[in-house]
PDB file of C-alpha atoms in Angstrom:
ATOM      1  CA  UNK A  10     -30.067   0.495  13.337  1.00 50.00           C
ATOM      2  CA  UNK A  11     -29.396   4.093  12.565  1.00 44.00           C
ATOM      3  CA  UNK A  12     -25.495   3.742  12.734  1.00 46.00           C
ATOM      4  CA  UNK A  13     -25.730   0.454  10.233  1.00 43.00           C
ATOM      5  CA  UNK A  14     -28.075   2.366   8.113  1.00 43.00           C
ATOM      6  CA  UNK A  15     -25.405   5.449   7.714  1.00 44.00           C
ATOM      7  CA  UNK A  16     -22.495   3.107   7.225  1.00 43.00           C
ATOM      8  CA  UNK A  17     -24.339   1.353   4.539  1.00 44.00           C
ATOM      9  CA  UNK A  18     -23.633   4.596   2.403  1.00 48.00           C
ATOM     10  CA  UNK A  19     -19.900   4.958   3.176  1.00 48.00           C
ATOM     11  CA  UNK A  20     -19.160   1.104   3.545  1.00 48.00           C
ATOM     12  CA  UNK A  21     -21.678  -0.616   1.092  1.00 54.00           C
ATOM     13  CA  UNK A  22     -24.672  -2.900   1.486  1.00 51.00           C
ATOM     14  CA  UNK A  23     -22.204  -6.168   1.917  1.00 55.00           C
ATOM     15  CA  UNK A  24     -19.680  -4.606   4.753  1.00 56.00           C
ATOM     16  CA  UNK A  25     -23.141  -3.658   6.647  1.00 53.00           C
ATOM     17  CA  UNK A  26     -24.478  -7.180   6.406  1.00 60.00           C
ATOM     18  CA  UNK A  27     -21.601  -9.235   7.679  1.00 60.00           C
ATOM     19  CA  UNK A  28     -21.585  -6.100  10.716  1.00 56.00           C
ATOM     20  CA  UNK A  29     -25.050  -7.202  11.550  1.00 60.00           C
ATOM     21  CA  UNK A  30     -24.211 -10.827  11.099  1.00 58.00           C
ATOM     22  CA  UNK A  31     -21.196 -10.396  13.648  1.00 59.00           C
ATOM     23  CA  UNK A  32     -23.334  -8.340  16.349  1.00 58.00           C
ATOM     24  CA  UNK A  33     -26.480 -11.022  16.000  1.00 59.00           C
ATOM     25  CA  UNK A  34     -23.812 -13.875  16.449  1.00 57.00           C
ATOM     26  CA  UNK A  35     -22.606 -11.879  19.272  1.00 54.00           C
ATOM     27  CA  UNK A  36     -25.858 -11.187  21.022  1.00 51.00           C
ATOM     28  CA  UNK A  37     -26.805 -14.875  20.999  1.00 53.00           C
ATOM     29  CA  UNK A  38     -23.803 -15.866  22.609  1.00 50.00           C
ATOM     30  CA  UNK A  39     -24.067 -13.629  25.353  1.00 53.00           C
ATOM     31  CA  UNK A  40     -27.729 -14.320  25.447  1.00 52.00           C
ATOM     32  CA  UNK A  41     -26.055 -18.502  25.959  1.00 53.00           C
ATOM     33  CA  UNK A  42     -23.840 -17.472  28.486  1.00 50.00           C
ATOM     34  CA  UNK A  43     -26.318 -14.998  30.851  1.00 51.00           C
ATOM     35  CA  UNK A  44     -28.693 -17.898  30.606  1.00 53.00           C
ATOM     36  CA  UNK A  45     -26.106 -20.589  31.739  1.00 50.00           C
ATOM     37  CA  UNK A  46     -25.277 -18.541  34.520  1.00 53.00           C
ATOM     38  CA  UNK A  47     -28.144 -17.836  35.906  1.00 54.00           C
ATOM     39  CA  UNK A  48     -29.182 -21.517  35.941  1.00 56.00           C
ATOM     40  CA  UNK A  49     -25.867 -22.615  37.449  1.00 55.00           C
ATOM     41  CA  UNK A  50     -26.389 -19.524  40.251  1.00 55.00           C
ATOM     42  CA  UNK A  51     -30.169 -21.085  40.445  1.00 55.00           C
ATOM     43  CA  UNK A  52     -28.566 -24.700  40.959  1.00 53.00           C
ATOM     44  CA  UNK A  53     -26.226 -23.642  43.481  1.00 54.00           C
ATOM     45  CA  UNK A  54     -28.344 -21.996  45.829  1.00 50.00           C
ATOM     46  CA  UNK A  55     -30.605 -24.919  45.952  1.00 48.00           C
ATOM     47  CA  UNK A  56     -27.633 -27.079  46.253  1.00 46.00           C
ATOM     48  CA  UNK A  57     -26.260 -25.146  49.240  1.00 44.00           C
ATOM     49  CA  UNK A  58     -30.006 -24.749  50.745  1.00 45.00           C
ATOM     50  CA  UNK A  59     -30.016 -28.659  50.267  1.00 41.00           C
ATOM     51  CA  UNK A  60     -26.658 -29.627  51.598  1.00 40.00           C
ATOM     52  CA  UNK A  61     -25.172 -27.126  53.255  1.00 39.00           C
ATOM     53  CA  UNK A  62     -21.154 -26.399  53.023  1.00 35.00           C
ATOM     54  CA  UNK A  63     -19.628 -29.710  51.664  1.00 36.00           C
ATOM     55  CA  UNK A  64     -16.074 -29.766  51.337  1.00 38.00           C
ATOM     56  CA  UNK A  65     -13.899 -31.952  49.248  1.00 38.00           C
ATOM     57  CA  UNK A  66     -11.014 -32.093  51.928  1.00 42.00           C
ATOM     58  CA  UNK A  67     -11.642 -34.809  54.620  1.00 41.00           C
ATOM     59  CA  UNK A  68     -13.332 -37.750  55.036  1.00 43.00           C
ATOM     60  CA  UNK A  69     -17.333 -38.401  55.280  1.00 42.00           C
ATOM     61  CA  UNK A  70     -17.747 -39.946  58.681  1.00 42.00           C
ATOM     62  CA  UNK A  71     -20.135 -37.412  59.637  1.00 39.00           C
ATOM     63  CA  UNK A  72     -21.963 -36.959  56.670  1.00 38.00           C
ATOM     64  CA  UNK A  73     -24.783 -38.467  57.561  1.00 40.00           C
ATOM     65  CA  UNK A  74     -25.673 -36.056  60.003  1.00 36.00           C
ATOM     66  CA  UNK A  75     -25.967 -32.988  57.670  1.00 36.00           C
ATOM     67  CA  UNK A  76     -28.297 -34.431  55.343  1.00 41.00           C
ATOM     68  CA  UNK A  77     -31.457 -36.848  55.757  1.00 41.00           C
ATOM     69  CA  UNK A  78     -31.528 -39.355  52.523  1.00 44.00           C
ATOM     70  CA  UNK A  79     -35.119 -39.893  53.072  1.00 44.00           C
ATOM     71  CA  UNK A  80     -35.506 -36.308  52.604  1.00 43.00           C
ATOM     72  CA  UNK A  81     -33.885 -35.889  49.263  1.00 44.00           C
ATOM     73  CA  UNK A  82     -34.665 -35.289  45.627  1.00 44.00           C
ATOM     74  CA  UNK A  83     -33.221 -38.654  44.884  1.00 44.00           C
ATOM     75  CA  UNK A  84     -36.148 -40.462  47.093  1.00 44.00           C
ATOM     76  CA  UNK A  85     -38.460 -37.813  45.159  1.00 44.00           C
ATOM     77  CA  UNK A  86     -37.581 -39.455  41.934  1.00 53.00           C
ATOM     78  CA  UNK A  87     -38.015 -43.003  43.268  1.00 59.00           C
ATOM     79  CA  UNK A  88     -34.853 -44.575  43.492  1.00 71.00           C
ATOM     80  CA  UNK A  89     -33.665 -44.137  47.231  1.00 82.00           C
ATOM     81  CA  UNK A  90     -29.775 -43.375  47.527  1.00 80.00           C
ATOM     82  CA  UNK A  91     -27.192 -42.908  49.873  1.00 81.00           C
ATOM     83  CA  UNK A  92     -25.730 -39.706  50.063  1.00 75.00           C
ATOM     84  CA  UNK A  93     -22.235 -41.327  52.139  1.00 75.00           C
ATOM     85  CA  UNK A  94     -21.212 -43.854  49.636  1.00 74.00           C
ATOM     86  CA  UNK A  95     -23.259 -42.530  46.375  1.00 75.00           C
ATOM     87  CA  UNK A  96     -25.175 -45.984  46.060  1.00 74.00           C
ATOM     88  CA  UNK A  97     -28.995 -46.722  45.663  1.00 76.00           C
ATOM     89  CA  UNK A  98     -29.606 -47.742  49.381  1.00 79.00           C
ATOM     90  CA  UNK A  99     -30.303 -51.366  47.539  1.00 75.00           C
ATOM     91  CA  UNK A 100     -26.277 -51.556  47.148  1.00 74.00           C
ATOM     92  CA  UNK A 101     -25.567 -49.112  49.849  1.00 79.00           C
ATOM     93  CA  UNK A 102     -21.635 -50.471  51.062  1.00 76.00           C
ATOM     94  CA  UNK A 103     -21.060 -48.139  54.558  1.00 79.00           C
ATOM     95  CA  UNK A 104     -21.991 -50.542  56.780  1.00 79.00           C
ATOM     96  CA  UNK A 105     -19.230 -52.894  55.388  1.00 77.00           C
ATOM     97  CA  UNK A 106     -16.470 -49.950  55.871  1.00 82.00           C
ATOM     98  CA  UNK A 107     -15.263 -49.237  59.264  1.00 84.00           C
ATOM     99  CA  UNK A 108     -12.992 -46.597  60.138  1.00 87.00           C
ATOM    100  CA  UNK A 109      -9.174 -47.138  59.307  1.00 90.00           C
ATOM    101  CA  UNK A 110      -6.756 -45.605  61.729  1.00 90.00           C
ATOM    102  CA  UNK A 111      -2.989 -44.944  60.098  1.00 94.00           C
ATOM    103  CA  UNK A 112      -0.245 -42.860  60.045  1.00 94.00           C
ATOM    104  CA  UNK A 113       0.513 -42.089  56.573  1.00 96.00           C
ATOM    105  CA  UNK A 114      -1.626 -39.519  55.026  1.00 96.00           C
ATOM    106  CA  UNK A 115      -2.758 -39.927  51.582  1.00 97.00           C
ATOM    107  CA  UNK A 116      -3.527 -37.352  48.989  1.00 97.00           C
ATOM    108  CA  UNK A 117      -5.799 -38.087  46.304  1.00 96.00           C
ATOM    109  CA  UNK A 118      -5.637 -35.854  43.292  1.00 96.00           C
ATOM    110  CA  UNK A 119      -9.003 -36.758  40.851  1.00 94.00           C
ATOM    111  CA  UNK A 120      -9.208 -36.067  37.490  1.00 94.00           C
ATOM    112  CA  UNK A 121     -12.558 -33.694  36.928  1.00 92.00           C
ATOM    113  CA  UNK A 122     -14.235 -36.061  34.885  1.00 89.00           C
ATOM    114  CA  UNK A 123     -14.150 -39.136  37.295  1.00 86.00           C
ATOM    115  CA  UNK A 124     -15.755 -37.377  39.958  1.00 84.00           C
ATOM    116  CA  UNK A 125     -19.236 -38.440  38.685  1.00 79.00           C
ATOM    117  CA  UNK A 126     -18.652 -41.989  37.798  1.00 78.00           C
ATOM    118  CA  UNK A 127     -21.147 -44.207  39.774  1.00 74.00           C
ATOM    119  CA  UNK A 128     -18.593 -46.444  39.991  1.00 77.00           C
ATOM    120  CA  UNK A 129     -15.444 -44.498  41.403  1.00 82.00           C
ATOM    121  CA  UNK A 130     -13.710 -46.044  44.563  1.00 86.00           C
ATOM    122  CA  UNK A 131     -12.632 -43.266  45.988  1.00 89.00           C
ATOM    123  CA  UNK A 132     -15.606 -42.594  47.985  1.00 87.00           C
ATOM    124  CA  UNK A 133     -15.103 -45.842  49.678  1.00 88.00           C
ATOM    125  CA  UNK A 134     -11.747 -44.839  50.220  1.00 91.00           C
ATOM    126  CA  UNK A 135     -13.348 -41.346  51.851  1.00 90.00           C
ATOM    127  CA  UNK A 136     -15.816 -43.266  54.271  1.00 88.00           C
ATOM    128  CA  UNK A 137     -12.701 -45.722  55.634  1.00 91.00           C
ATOM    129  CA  UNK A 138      -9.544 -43.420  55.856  1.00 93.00           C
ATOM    130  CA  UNK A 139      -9.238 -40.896  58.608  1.00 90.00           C
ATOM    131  CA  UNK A 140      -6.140 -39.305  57.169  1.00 93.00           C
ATOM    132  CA  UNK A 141      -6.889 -38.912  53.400  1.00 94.00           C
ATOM    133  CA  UNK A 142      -7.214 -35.380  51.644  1.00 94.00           C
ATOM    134  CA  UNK A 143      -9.350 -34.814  48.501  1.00 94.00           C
ATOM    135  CA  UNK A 144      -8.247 -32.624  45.580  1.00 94.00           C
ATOM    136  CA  UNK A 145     -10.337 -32.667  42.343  1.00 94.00           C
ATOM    137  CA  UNK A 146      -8.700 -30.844  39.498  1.00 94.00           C
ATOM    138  CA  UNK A 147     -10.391 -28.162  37.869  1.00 93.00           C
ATOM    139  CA  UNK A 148     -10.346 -28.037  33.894  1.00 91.00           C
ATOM    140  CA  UNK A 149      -8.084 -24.438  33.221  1.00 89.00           C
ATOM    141  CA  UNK A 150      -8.926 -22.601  29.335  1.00 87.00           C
ATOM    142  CA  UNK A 151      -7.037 -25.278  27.269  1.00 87.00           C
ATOM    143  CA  UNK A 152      -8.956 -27.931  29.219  1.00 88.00           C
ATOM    144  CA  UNK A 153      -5.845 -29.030  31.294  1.00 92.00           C
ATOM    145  CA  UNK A 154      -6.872 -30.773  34.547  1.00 93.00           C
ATOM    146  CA  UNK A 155      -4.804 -28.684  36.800  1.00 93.00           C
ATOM    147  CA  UNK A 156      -4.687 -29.021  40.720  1.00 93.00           C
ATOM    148  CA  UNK A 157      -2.640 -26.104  42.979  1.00 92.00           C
ATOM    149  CA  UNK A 158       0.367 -27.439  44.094  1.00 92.00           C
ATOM    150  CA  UNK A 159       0.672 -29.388  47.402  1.00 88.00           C
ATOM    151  CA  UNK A 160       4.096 -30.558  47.324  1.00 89.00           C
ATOM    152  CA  UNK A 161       5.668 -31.881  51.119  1.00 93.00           C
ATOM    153  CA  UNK A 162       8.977 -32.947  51.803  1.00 93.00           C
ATOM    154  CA  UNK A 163       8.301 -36.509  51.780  1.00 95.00           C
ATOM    155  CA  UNK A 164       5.866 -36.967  49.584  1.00 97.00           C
ATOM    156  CA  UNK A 165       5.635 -40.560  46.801  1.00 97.00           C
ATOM    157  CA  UNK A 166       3.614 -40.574  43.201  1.00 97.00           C
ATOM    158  CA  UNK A 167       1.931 -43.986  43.806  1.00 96.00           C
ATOM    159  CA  UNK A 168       1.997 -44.428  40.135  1.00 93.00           C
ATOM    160  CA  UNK A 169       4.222 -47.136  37.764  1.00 90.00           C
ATOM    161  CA  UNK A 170       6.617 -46.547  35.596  1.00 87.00           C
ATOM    162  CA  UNK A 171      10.201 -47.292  34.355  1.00 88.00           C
ATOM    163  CA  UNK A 172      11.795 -44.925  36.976  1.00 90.00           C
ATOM    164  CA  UNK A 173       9.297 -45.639  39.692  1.00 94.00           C
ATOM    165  CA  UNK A 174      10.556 -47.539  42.190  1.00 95.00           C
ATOM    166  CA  UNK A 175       9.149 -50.855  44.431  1.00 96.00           C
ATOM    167  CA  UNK A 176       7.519 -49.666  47.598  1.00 96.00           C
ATOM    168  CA  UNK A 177       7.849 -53.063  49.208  1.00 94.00           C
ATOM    169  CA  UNK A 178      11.175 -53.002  48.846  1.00 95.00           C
ATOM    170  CA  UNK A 179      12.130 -49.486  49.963  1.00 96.00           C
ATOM    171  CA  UNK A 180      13.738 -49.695  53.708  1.00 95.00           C
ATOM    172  CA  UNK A 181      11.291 -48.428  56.680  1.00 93.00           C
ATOM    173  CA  UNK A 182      13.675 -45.282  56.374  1.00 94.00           C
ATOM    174  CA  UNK A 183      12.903 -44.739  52.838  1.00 95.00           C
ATOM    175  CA  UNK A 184       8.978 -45.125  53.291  1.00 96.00           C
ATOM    176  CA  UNK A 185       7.080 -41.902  51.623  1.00 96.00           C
ATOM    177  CA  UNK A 186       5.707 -39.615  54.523  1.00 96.00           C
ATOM    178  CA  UNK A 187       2.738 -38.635  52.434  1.00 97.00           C
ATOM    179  CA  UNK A 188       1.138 -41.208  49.584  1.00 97.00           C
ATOM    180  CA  UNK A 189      -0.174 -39.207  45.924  1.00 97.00           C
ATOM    181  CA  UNK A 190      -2.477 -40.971  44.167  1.00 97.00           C
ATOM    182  CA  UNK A 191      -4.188 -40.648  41.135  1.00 95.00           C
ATOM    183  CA  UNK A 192      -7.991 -40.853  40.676  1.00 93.00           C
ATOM    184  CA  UNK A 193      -9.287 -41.322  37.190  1.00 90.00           C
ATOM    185  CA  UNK A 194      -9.002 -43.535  34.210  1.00 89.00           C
ATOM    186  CA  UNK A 195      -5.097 -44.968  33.018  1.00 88.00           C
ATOM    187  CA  UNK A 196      -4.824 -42.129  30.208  1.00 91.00           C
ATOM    188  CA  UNK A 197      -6.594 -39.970  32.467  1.00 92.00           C
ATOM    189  CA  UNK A 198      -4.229 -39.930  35.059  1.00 93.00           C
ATOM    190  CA  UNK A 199      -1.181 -39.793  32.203  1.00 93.00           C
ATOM    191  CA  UNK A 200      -2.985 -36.706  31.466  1.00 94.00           C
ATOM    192  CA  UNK A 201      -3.181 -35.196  34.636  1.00 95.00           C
ATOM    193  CA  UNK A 202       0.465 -35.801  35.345  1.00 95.00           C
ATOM    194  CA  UNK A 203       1.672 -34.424  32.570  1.00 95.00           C
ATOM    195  CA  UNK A 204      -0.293 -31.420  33.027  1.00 95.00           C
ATOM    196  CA  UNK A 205       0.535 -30.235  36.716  1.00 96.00           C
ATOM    197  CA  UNK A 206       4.344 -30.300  36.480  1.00 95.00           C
ATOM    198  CA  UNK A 207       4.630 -30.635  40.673  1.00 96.00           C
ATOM    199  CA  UNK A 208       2.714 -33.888  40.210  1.00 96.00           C
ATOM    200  CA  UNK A 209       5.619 -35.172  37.547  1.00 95.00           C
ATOM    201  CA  UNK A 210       8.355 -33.944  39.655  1.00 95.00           C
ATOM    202  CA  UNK A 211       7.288 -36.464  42.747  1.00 96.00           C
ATOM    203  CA  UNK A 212       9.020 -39.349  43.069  1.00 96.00           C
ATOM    204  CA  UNK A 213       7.562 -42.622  42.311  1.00 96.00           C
ATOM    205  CA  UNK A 214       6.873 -45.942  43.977  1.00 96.00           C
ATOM    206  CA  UNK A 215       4.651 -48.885  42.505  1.00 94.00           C
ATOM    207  CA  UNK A 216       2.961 -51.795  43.295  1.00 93.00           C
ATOM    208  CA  UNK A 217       3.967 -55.361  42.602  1.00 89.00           C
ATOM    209  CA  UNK A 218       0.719 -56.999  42.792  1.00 84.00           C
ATOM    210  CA  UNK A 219       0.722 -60.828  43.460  1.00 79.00           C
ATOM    211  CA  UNK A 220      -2.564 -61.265  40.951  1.00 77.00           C
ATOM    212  CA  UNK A 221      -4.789 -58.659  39.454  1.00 69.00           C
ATOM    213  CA  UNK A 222      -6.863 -56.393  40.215  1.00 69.00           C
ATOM    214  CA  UNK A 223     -10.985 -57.128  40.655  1.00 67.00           C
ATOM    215  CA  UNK A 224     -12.411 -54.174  39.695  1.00 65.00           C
ATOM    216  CA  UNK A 225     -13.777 -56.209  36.689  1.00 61.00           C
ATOM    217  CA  UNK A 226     -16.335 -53.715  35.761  1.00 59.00           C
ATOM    218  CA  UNK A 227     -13.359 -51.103  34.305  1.00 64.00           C
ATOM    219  CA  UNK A 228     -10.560 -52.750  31.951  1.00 64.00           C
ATOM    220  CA  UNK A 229      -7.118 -52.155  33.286  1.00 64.00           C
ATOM    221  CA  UNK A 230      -4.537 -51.892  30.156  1.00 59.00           C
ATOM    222  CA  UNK A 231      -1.899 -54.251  32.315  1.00 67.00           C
ATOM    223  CA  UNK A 232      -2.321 -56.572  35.059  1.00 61.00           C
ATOM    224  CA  UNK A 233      -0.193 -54.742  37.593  1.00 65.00           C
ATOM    225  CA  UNK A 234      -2.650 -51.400  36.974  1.00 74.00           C
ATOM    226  CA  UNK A 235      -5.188 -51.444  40.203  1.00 88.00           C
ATOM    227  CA  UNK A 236      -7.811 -50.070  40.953  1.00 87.00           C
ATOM    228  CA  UNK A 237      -7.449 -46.621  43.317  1.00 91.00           C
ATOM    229  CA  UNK A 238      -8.909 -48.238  46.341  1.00 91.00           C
ATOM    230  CA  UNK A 239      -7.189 -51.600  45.636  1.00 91.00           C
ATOM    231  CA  UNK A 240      -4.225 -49.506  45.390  1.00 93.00           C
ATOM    232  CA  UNK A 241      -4.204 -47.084  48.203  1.00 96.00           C
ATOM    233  CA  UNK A 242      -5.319 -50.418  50.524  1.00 94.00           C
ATOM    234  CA  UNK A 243      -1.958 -52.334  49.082  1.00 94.00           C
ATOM    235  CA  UNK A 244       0.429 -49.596  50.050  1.00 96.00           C
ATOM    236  CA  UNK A 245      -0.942 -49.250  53.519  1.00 96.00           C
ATOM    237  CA  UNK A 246      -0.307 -52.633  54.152  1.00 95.00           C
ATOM    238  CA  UNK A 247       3.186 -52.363  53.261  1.00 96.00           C
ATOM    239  CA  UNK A 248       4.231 -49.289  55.126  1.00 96.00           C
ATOM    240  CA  UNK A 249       1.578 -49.609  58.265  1.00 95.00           C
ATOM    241  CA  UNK A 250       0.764 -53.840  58.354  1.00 93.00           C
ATOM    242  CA  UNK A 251      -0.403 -53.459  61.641  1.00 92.00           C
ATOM    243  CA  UNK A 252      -3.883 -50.960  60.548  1.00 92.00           C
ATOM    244  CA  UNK A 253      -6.679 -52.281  61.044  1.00 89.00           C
ATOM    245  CA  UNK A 254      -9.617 -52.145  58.718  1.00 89.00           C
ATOM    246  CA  UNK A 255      -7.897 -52.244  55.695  1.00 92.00           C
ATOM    247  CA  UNK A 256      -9.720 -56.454  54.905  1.00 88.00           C
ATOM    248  CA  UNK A 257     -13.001 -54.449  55.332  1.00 88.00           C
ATOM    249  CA  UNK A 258     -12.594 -51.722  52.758  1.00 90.00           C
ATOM    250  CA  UNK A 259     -11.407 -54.226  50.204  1.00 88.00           C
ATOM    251  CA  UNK A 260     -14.337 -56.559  51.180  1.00 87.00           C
ATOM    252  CA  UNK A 261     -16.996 -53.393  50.764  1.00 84.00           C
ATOM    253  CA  UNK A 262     -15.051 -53.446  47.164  1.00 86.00           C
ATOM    254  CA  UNK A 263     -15.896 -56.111  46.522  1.00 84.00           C
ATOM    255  CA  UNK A 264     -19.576 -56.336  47.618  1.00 83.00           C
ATOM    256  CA  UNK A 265     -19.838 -53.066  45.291  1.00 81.00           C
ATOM    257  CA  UNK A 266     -18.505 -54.488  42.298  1.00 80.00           C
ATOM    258  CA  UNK A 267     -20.469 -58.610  42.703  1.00 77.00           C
ATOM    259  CA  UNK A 268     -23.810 -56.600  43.083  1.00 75.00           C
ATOM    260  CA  UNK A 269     -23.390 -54.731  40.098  1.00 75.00           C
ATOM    261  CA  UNK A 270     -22.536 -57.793  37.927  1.00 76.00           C
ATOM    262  CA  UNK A 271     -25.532 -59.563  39.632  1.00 78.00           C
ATOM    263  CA  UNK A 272     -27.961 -57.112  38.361  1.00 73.00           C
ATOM    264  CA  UNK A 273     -26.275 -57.024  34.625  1.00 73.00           C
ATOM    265  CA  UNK A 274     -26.731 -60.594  34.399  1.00 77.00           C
ATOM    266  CA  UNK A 275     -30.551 -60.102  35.970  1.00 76.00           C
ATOM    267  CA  UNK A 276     -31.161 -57.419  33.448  1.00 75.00           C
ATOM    268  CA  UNK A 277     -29.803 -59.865  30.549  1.00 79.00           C
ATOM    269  CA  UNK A 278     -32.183 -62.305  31.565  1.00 81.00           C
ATOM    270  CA  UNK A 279     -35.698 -60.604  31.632  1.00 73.00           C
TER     271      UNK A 279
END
């Protein structure tokens, strides 16, 4: 107050003004910003008194154990969920997925925004695989989805494209150690290749799917374009035919995707 007041005389009345202007502008945003922090600090450490240390590396077989659905906030609000496949327990799918043993590892890189999606298949994928890593890009300060790089000698883009080339016809030689695959929505994923130059630099291999996809709840832009689960399932089967499991993830899939059309059409009708 007494500094604005004393450059009013040596600056002018206007100068002063759009000072105070700039330092009340100022004050609200950090005023934002303290107050967004301390709610996300406030979230967290219920979220960690709640669930404990989650990881997103590894699969969810033991989930279960950490955490009591009957117990949480979702039950609280009346609509019981499951906390291993993120369905109401009405639709829960885990008891359709048994555990798939194989010998290729897959990566899954997930764009940031698809991680929420009620619908996203790569938490069935999660409950089934035992060797599947999950890495969920993080949005950098021009809102890139980046991911740290994880390159192995070895390593396949499941992804098409005009230099990608056909897995099932790549000699048992040639077969990708470690499988990459996308998570997120067709210009999603463009995105998020573009953006994490390791990811670009894989090689690819692609799918040549004998009919299309099912995941009829999310428009594919080409008939070949799968769904990530759909996808990850058709590669194992070409480089590891002998796994076993593989009919049951697809079928849990499925059951995910008929209920939800059953209770769009119920909904329509009342």
């Amino acid at each position: 107050g007494v500094t604005l007041v004393r450059l009013e005389h040596g600056l002018g009345v206007g100068i002063c003004r759009r000072v105070r202007h700039a330092c009340n502008n100022y004050w609200n945003v950090c005023s934002g910003v303290s107050s967004k922090l301390r709610n996300a600090r406030e979230c967290g450490a219920r979220a960690r008194g709640r669930l404990g240390a989650l990881p997103y590396v590894g699969n969810m077989q033991s989930f279960h154990t950490r955490l009591d659905p009957k117990g949480s906030p979702a039950h609280e609000r009346g609509r019981p969920t499951c906390w291993r496949c993120m369905r109401p327990d009405v639709a829960c799918v885990c008891k359709l997925v048994q555990p798939v043993e194989h010998r290729t590892p897959v990566l899954v890189i997930q764009h940031p925004r698809e991680r929420k999606h009620p619908f996203n298949t790569v938490r069935l994928v999660r409950l089934a695989l035992r060797s599947m890593q999950l890495r969920v890009a993080q949005h950098d300060f021009e809102e890139r989805a980046v991911c740290e790089p994880e390159p192995r000698a070895g390593d396949a883009l499941l992804m098409p494209g005009p230099h990608a080339l056909d897995l099932e016809a790549l000699a048992p030689a040639d077969h990708p150690r470690r499988l990459v695959v996308i998570d997120g929505t067709w210009p999603q994923a463009r995105k998020l290749v573009r953006d994490n130059p390791w990811v670009a630099a894989l090689p690819r291999v692609q799918l040549r799917p004998a009919r299309p996809g099912r995941y009829r709840i999310r428009q594919a832009p080409r008939p070949e374009c799968l769904s990530t689960v759909e996808a990850i399932v058709s590669a194992l089967r070409i480089l590891e035919p002998d796994a076993v499991g593989l009919d049951r993830l697809l079928e849990a899939f499925y059951d995910m995707i008929d209920h939800q059309i059953q209770l769009a059409a119920e909904a329509r009708t009342r």
